[in-house]
Short mmCIF file of C-alpha atoms in Angstrom, two decimals:
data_model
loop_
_atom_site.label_atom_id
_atom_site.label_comp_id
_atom_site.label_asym_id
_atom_site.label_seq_id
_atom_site.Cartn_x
_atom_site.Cartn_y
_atom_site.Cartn_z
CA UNK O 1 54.46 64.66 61.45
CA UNK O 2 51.58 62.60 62.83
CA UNK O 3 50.18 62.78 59.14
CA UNK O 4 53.44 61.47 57.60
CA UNK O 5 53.37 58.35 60.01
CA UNK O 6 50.15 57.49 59.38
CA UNK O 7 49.85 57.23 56.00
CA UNK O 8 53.38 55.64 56.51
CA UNK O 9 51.51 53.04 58.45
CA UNK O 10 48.38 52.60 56.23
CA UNK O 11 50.86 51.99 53.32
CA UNK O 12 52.50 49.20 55.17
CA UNK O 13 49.63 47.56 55.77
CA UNK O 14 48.43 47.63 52.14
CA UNK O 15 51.71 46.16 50.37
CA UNK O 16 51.55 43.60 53.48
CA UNK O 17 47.78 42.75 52.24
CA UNK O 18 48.97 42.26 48.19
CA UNK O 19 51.78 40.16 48.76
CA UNK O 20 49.37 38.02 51.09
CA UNK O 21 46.99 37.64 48.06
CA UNK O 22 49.88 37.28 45.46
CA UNK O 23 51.15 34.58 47.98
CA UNK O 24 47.69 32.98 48.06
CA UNK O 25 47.13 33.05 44.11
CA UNK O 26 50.70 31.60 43.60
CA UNK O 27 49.97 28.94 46.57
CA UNK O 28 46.55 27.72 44.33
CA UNK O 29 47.75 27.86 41.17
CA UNK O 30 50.58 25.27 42.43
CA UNK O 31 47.64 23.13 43.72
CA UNK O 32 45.89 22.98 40.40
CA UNK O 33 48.83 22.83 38.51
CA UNK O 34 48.77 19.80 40.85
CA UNK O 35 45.58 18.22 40.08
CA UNK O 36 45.16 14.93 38.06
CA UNK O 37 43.44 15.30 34.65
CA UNK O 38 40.41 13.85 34.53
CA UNK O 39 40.14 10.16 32.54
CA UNK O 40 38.50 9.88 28.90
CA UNK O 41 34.80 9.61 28.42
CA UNK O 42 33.50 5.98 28.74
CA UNK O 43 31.95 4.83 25.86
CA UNK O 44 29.76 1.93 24.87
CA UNK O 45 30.62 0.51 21.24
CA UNK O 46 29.32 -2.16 19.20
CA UNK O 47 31.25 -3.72 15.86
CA UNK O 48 29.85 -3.27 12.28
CA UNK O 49 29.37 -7.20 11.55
CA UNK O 50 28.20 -8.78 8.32
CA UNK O 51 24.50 -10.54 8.03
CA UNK O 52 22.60 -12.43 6.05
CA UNK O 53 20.16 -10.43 4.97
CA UNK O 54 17.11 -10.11 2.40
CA UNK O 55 16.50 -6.50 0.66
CA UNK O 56 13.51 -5.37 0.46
CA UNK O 57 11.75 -1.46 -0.31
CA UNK O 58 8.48 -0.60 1.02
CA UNK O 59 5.64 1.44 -0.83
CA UNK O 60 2.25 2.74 0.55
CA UNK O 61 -0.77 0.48 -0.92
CA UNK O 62 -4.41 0.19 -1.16
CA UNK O 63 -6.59 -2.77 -0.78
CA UNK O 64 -8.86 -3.54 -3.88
CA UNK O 65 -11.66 -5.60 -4.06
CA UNK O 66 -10.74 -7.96 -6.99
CA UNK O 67 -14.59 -7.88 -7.99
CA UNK O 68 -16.84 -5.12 -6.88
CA UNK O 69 -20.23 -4.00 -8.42
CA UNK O 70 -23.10 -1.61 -7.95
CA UNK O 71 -26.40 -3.81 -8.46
CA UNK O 72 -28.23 -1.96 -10.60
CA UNK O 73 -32.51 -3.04 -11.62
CA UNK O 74 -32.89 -3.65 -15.22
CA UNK O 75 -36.43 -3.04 -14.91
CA UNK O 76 -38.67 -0.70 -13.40
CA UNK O 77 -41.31 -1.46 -10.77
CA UNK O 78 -41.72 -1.47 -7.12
CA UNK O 79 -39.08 -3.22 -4.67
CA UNK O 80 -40.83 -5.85 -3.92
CA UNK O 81 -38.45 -7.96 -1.38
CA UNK O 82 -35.27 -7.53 0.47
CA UNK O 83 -34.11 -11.37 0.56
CA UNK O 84 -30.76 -10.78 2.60
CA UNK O 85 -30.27 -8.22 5.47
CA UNK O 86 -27.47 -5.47 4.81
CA UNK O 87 -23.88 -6.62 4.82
CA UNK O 88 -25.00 -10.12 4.34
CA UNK O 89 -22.47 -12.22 3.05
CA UNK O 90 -24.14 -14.21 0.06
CA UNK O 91 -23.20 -16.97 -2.76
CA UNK O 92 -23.14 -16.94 -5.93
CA UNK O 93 -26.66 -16.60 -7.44
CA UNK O 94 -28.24 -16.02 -3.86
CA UNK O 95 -31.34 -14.14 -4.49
CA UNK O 96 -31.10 -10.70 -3.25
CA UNK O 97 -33.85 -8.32 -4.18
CA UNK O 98 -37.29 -9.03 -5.98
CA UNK O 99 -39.52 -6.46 -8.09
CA UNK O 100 -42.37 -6.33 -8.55
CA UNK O 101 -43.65 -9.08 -11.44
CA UNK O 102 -46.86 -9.06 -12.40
CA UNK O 103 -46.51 -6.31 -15.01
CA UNK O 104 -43.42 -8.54 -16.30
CA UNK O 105 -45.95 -11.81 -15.86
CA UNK O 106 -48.29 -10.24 -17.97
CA UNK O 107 -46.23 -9.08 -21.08
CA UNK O 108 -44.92 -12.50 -20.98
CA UNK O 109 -48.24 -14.44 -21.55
CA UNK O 110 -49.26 -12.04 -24.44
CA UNK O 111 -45.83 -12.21 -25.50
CA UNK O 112 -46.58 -16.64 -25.69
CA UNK O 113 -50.37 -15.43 -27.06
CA UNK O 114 -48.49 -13.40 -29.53
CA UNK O 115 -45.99 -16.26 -31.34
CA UNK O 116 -48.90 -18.85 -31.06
CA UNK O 117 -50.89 -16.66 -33.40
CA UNK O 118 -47.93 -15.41 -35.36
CA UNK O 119 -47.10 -19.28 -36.07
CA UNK O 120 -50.98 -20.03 -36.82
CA UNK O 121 -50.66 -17.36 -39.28
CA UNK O 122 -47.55 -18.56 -40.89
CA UNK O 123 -49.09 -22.01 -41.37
CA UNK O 124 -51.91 -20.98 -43.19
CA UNK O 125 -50.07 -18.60 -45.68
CA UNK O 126 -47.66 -21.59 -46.17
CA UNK O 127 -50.59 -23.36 -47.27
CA UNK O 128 -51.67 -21.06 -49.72
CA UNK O 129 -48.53 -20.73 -51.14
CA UNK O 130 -48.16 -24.47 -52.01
CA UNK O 131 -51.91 -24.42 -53.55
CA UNK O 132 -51.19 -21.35 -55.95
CA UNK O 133 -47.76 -23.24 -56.39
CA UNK O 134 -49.68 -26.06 -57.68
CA UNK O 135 -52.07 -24.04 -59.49
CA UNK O 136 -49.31 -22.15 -61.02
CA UNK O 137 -47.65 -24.81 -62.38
CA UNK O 138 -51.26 -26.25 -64.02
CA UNK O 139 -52.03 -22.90 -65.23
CA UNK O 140 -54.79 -22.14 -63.31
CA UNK O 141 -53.28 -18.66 -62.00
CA UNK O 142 -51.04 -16.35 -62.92
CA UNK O 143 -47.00 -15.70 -61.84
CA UNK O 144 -48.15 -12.41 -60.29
CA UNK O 145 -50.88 -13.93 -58.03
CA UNK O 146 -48.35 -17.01 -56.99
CA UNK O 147 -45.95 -13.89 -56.01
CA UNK O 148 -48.72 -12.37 -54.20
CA UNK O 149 -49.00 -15.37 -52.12
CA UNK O 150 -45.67 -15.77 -51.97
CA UNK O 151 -44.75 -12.72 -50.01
CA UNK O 152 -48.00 -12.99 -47.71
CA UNK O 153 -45.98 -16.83 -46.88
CA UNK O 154 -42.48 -14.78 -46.09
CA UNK O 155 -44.27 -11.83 -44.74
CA UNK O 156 -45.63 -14.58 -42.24
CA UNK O 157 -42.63 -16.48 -41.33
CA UNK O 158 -40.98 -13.19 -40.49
CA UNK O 159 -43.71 -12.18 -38.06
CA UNK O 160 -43.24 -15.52 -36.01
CA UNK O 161 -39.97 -14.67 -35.68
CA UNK O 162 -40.63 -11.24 -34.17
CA UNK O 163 -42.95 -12.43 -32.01
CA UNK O 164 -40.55 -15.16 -30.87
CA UNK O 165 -37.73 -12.24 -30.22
CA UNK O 166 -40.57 -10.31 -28.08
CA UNK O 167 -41.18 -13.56 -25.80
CA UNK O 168 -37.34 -13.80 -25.42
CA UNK O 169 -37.24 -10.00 -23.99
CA UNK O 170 -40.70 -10.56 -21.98
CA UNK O 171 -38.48 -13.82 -20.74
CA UNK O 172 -35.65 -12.04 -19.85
CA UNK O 173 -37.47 -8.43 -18.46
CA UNK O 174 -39.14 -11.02 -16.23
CA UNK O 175 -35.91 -12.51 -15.14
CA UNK O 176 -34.89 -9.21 -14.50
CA UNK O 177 -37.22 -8.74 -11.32
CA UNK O 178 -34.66 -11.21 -9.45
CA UNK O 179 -31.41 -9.46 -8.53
CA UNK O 180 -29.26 -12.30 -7.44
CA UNK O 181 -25.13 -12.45 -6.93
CA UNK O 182 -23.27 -12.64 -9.72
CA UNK O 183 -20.34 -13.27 -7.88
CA UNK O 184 -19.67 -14.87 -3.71
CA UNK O 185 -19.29 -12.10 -1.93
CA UNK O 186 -20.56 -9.22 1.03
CA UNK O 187 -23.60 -6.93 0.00
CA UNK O 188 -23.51 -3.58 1.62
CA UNK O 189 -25.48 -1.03 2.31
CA UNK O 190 -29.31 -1.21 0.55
CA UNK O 191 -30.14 2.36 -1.41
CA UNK O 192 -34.05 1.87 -1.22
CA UNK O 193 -36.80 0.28 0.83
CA UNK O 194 -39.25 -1.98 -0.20
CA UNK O 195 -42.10 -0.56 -1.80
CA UNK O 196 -40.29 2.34 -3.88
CA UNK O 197 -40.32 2.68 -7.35
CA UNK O 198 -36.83 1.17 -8.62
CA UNK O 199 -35.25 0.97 -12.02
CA UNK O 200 -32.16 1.49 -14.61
CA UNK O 201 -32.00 5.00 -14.16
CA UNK O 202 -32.49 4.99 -10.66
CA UNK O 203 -29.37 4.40 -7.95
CA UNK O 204 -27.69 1.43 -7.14
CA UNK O 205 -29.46 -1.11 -5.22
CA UNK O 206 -26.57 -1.86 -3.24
CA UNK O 207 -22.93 -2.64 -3.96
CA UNK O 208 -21.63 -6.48 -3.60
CA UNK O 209 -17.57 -6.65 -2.85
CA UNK O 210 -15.75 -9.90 -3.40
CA UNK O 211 -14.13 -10.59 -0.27
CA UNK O 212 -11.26 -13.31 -1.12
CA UNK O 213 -8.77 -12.65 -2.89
CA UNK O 214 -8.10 -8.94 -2.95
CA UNK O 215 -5.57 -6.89 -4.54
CA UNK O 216 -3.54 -4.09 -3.26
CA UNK O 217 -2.25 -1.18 -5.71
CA UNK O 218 0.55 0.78 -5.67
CA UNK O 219 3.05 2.61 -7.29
CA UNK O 220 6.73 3.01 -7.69
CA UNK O 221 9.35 5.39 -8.99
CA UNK O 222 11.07 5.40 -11.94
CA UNK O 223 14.45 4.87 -9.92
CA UNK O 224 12.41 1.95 -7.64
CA UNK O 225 11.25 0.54 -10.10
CA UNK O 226 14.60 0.04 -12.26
CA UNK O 227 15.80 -1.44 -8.95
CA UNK O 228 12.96 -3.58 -8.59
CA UNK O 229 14.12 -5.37 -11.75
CA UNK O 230 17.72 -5.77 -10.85
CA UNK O 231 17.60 -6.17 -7.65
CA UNK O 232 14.21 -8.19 -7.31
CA UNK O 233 14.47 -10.37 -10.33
CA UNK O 234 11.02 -8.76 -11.89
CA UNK O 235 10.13 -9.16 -15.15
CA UNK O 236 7.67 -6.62 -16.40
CA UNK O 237 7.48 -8.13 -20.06
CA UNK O 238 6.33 -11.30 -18.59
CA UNK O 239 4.97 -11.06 -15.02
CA UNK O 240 4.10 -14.37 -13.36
CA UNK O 241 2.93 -15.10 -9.82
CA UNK O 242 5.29 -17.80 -10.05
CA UNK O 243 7.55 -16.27 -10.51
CA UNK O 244 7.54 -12.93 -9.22
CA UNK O 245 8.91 -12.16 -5.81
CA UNK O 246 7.26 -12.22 -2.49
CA UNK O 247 5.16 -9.03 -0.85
CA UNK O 248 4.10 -8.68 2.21
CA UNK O 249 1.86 -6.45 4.40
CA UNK O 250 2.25 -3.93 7.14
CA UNK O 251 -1.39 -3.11 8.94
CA UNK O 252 -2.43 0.01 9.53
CA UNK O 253 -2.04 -0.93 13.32
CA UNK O 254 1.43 -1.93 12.72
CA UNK O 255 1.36 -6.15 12.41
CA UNK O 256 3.06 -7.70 9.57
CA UNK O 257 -0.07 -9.85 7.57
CA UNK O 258 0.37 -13.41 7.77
CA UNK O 259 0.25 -14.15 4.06
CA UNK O 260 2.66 -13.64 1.72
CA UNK O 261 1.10 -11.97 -1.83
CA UNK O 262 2.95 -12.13 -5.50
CA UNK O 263 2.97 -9.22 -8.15
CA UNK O 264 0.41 -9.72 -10.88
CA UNK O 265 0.36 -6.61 -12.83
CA UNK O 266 2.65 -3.95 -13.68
CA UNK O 267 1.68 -1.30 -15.96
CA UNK O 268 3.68 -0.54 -19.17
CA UNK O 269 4.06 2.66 -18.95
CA UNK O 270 5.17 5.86 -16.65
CA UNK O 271 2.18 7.80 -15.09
CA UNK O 272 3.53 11.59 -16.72
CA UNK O 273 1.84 13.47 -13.49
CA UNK O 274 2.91 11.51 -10.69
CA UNK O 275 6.54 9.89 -12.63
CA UNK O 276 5.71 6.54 -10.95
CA UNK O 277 4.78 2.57 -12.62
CA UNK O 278 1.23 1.43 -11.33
CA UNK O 279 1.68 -2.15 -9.58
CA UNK O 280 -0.54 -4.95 -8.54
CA UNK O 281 -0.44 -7.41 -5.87
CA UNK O 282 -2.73 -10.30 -5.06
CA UNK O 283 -3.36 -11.99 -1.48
CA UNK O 284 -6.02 -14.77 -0.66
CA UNK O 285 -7.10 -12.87 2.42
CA UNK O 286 -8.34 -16.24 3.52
CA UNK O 287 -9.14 -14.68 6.77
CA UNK O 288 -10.88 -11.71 5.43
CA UNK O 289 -9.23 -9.35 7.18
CA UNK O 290 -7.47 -6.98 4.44
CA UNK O 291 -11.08 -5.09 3.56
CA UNK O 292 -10.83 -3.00 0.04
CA UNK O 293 -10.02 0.73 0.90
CA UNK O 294 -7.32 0.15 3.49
CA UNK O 295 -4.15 1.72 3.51
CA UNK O 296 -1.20 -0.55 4.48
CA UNK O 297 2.47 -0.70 3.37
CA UNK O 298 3.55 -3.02 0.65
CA UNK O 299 6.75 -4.66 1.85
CA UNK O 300 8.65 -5.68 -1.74
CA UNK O 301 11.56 -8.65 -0.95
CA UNK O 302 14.11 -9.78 -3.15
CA UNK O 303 14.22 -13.77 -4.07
CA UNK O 304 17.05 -14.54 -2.28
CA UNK O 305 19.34 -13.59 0.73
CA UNK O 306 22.45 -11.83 0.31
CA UNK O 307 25.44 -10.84 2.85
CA UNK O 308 25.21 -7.04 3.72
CA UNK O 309 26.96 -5.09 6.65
CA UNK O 310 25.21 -3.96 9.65
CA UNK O 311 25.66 -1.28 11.98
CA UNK O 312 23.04 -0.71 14.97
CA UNK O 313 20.22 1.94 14.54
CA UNK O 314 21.51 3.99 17.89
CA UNK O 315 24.87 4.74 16.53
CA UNK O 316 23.14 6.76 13.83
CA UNK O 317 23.31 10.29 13.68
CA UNK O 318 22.30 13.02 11.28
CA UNK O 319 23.27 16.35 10.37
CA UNK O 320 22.80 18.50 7.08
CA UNK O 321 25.40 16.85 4.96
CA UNK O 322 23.84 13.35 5.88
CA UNK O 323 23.87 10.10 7.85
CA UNK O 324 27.02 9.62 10.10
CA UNK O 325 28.54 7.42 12.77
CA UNK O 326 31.12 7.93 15.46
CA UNK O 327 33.46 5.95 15.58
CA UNK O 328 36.45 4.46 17.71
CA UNK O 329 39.86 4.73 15.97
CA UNK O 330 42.82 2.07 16.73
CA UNK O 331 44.19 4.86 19.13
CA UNK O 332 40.87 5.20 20.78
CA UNK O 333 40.05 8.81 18.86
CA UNK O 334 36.71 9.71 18.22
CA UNK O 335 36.34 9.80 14.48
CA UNK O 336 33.12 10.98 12.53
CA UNK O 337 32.72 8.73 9.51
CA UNK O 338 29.49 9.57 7.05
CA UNK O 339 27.66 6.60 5.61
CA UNK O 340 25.12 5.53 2.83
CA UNK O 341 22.13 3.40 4.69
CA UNK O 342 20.04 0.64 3.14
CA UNK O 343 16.86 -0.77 4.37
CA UNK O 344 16.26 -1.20 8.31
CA UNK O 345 16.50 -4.63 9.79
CA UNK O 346 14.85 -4.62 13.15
CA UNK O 347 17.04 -2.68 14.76
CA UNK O 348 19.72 -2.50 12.92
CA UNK O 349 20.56 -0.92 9.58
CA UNK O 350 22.53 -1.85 6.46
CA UNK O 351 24.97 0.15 5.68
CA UNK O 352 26.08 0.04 1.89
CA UNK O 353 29.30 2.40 1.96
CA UNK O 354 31.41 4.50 5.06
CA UNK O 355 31.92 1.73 7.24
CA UNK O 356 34.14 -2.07 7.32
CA UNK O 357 33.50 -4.97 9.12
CA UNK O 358 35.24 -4.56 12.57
CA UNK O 359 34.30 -1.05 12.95
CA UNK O 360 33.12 -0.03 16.13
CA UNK O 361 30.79 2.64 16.39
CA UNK O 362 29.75 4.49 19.50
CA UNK O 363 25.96 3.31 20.93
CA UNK O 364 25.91 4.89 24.24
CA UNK O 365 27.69 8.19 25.84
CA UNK O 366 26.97 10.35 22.76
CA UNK O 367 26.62 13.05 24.68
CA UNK O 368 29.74 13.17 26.52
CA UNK O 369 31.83 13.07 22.86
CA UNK O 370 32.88 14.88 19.87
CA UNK O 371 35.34 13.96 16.90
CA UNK O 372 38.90 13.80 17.55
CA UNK O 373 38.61 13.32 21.44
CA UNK O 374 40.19 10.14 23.39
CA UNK O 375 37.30 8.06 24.41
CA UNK O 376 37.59 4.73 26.61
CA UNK O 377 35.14 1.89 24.85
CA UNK O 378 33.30 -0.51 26.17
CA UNK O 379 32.14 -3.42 23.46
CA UNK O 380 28.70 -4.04 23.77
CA UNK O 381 28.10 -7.77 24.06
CA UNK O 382 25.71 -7.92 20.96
CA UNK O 383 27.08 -5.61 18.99
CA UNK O 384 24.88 -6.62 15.77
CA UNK O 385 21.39 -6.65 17.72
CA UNK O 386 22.36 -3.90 20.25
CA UNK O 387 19.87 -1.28 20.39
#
């Protein structure tokens, strides 16, 4: 009996204790039942406006020197000066290195000796050609000895001449030992000191860069290119400075250059390895800061503005199928809307198809959304310049 009652009793007390906790879980589930939802996500949104705007594409470049040459001696002989220190910049005809010239003196004073007697010569075969002319025509000798002294004349003549081409080269070999600038321009590096033996098959004296203007070089695609001449009213039949549309220059450090070049060259044809048009530019670099090697990026604009929409560069997202924006339906929905960009405008892109004027697109609270969800937006005050 004892047993029965207490496992009477410990019974009781267990179906007391699960209707306690059935009790409890039906008394919270009435309190969250209870509970207000929380509110939509606040977003910030700015509208897609329309801008005036100039296209432009952007390529990378290299500066060229628009003159550049290795200074090479013409004749052999010992460096005799060094008339500008390395990385001089010089003029035009400057004098820059000297060789050696008294071989060069030399050969031009027997060179001189040479045509004086070549010319003495001449003048006394002349004269005995017009005596056996005049004794021909008496009868005194015969046609073969006038002929004689006929050729000896010509044979004459034609040394003077020879001797007058030798001065010219002893002339010019001595001209030679003077290595001036053919061109105004910066002198770099010398190959050889003075006193070593220097000549045409020898290196490079040095190398002399024009410094103003330069050009810059680059190249384009196929596709670029074809909307280069639509878009930027090229002509590559008939390229003119005047005509051809501004470029512009983007440092290595990241400044825009303060000039503005023009296209002066295009090539006329495709490069078959690389599938891209060679182009030119041409700045004055009247500072003399773009220096021939550089790297920079060639900024191509059109002629004239045109009006383009704009949507700001933080509402841009991307995922494998492309570039998309969120944004905020009439019934405040979150709605994911892929787009085509154009070129970036400071902070702000143009977009070319996926969006209308009036949109608004999500800028801040990213995070906190996905498509199809209620949102509550906030319009940015700037919406175009918002970043």
């Amino acid at each position: 009996m004892a047993i029965f009652h207490f496992s009477s009793f410990h019974r009781s007390i267990a179906i007391a204790g699960v209707t306690a906790v059935i009790l409890a879980g039906c008394s919270d589930s009435s309190q969250q039942t209870e509970a207000p939802a929380a509110p939509p996500p606040a977003v910030t949104v700015a509208k897609v406006t329309s801008q005036d705007v100039r296209e432009s594409a952007r390529f990378v470049g290299q500066i060229a020197a628009v003159d550049q040459v290795d200074l090479i001696a013409r004749v052999s002989g010992f460096l005799e000066d060094k008339s500008v220190p390395d990385g001089s910049v010089v003029k035009q005809d400057d004098l820059l290195f000297t060789i050696e010239k008294a071989q060069y003196e030399a050969e031009l004073t027997k060179a001189k000796a040479d045509v004086a007697s070549a010319k003495a010569d001449s003048a006394l075969k002349a004269a005995d050609e017009k005596r056996d002319k005049d004794l021909l025509e008496k009868g005194h000798v015969s046609e073969a000895a006038y002929e004689a002294t006929l050729a000896q004349k010509q044979q004459a003549e034609a040394s003077v001449e020879a001797a007058q081409s030798a001065l010219q080269q002893a002339e010019l070999n001595l001209s030679y030992t003077n290595v001036s600038a053919p061109f105004p321009g910066q002198i770099g590096k010398s190959t050889y000191s003075v006193g070593e033996v220097v000549g045409p098959t020898t290196q490079p004296l040095a190398k002399l860069i024009r410094l103003a203007p330069v050009y810059v070089n680059f190249s384009v695609s196929e596709a670029q290119y074809l909307d280069a001449v639509k878009t930027h009213g090229i002509k590559p039949a008939d390229i003119s400075p005047d005509e051809s549309p501004d470029i512009s220059l983007v440092l290595p450090n990241g400044e825009t250059y303060g000039e503005k070049g023009k296209i002066v060259y295009i090539d006329n044809q495709v490069d078959p390895t690389t599938g891209t048009i060679s182009f030119r530019g041409q700045f004055q670099n009247e500072d003399v800061r773009l220096l021939a090697g550089t790297y920079v990026t060639v900024v191509l604009e059109a002629p004239k503005t045109e009006t383009a929409l704009v949507v700001p560069q933080a509402a841009i997202q991307r995922d494998q199928q492309g570039a998309f924006a969120l944004a905020v339906t009439s019934d405040k929905k979150v709605e994911q809307k892929y787009v085509e960009l154009g070129q970036q405008i400071e902070t702000n892109f143009v977009v070319t198809k996926g969006l209308a004027e009036g949109d608004e697109v999500i800028i801040e609270g990213l995070q906190k959304v996905r498509p199809g969800v209620e949102v509550t937006p906030d319009l940015a005050a700037k919406p175009a310049e918002q970043s």
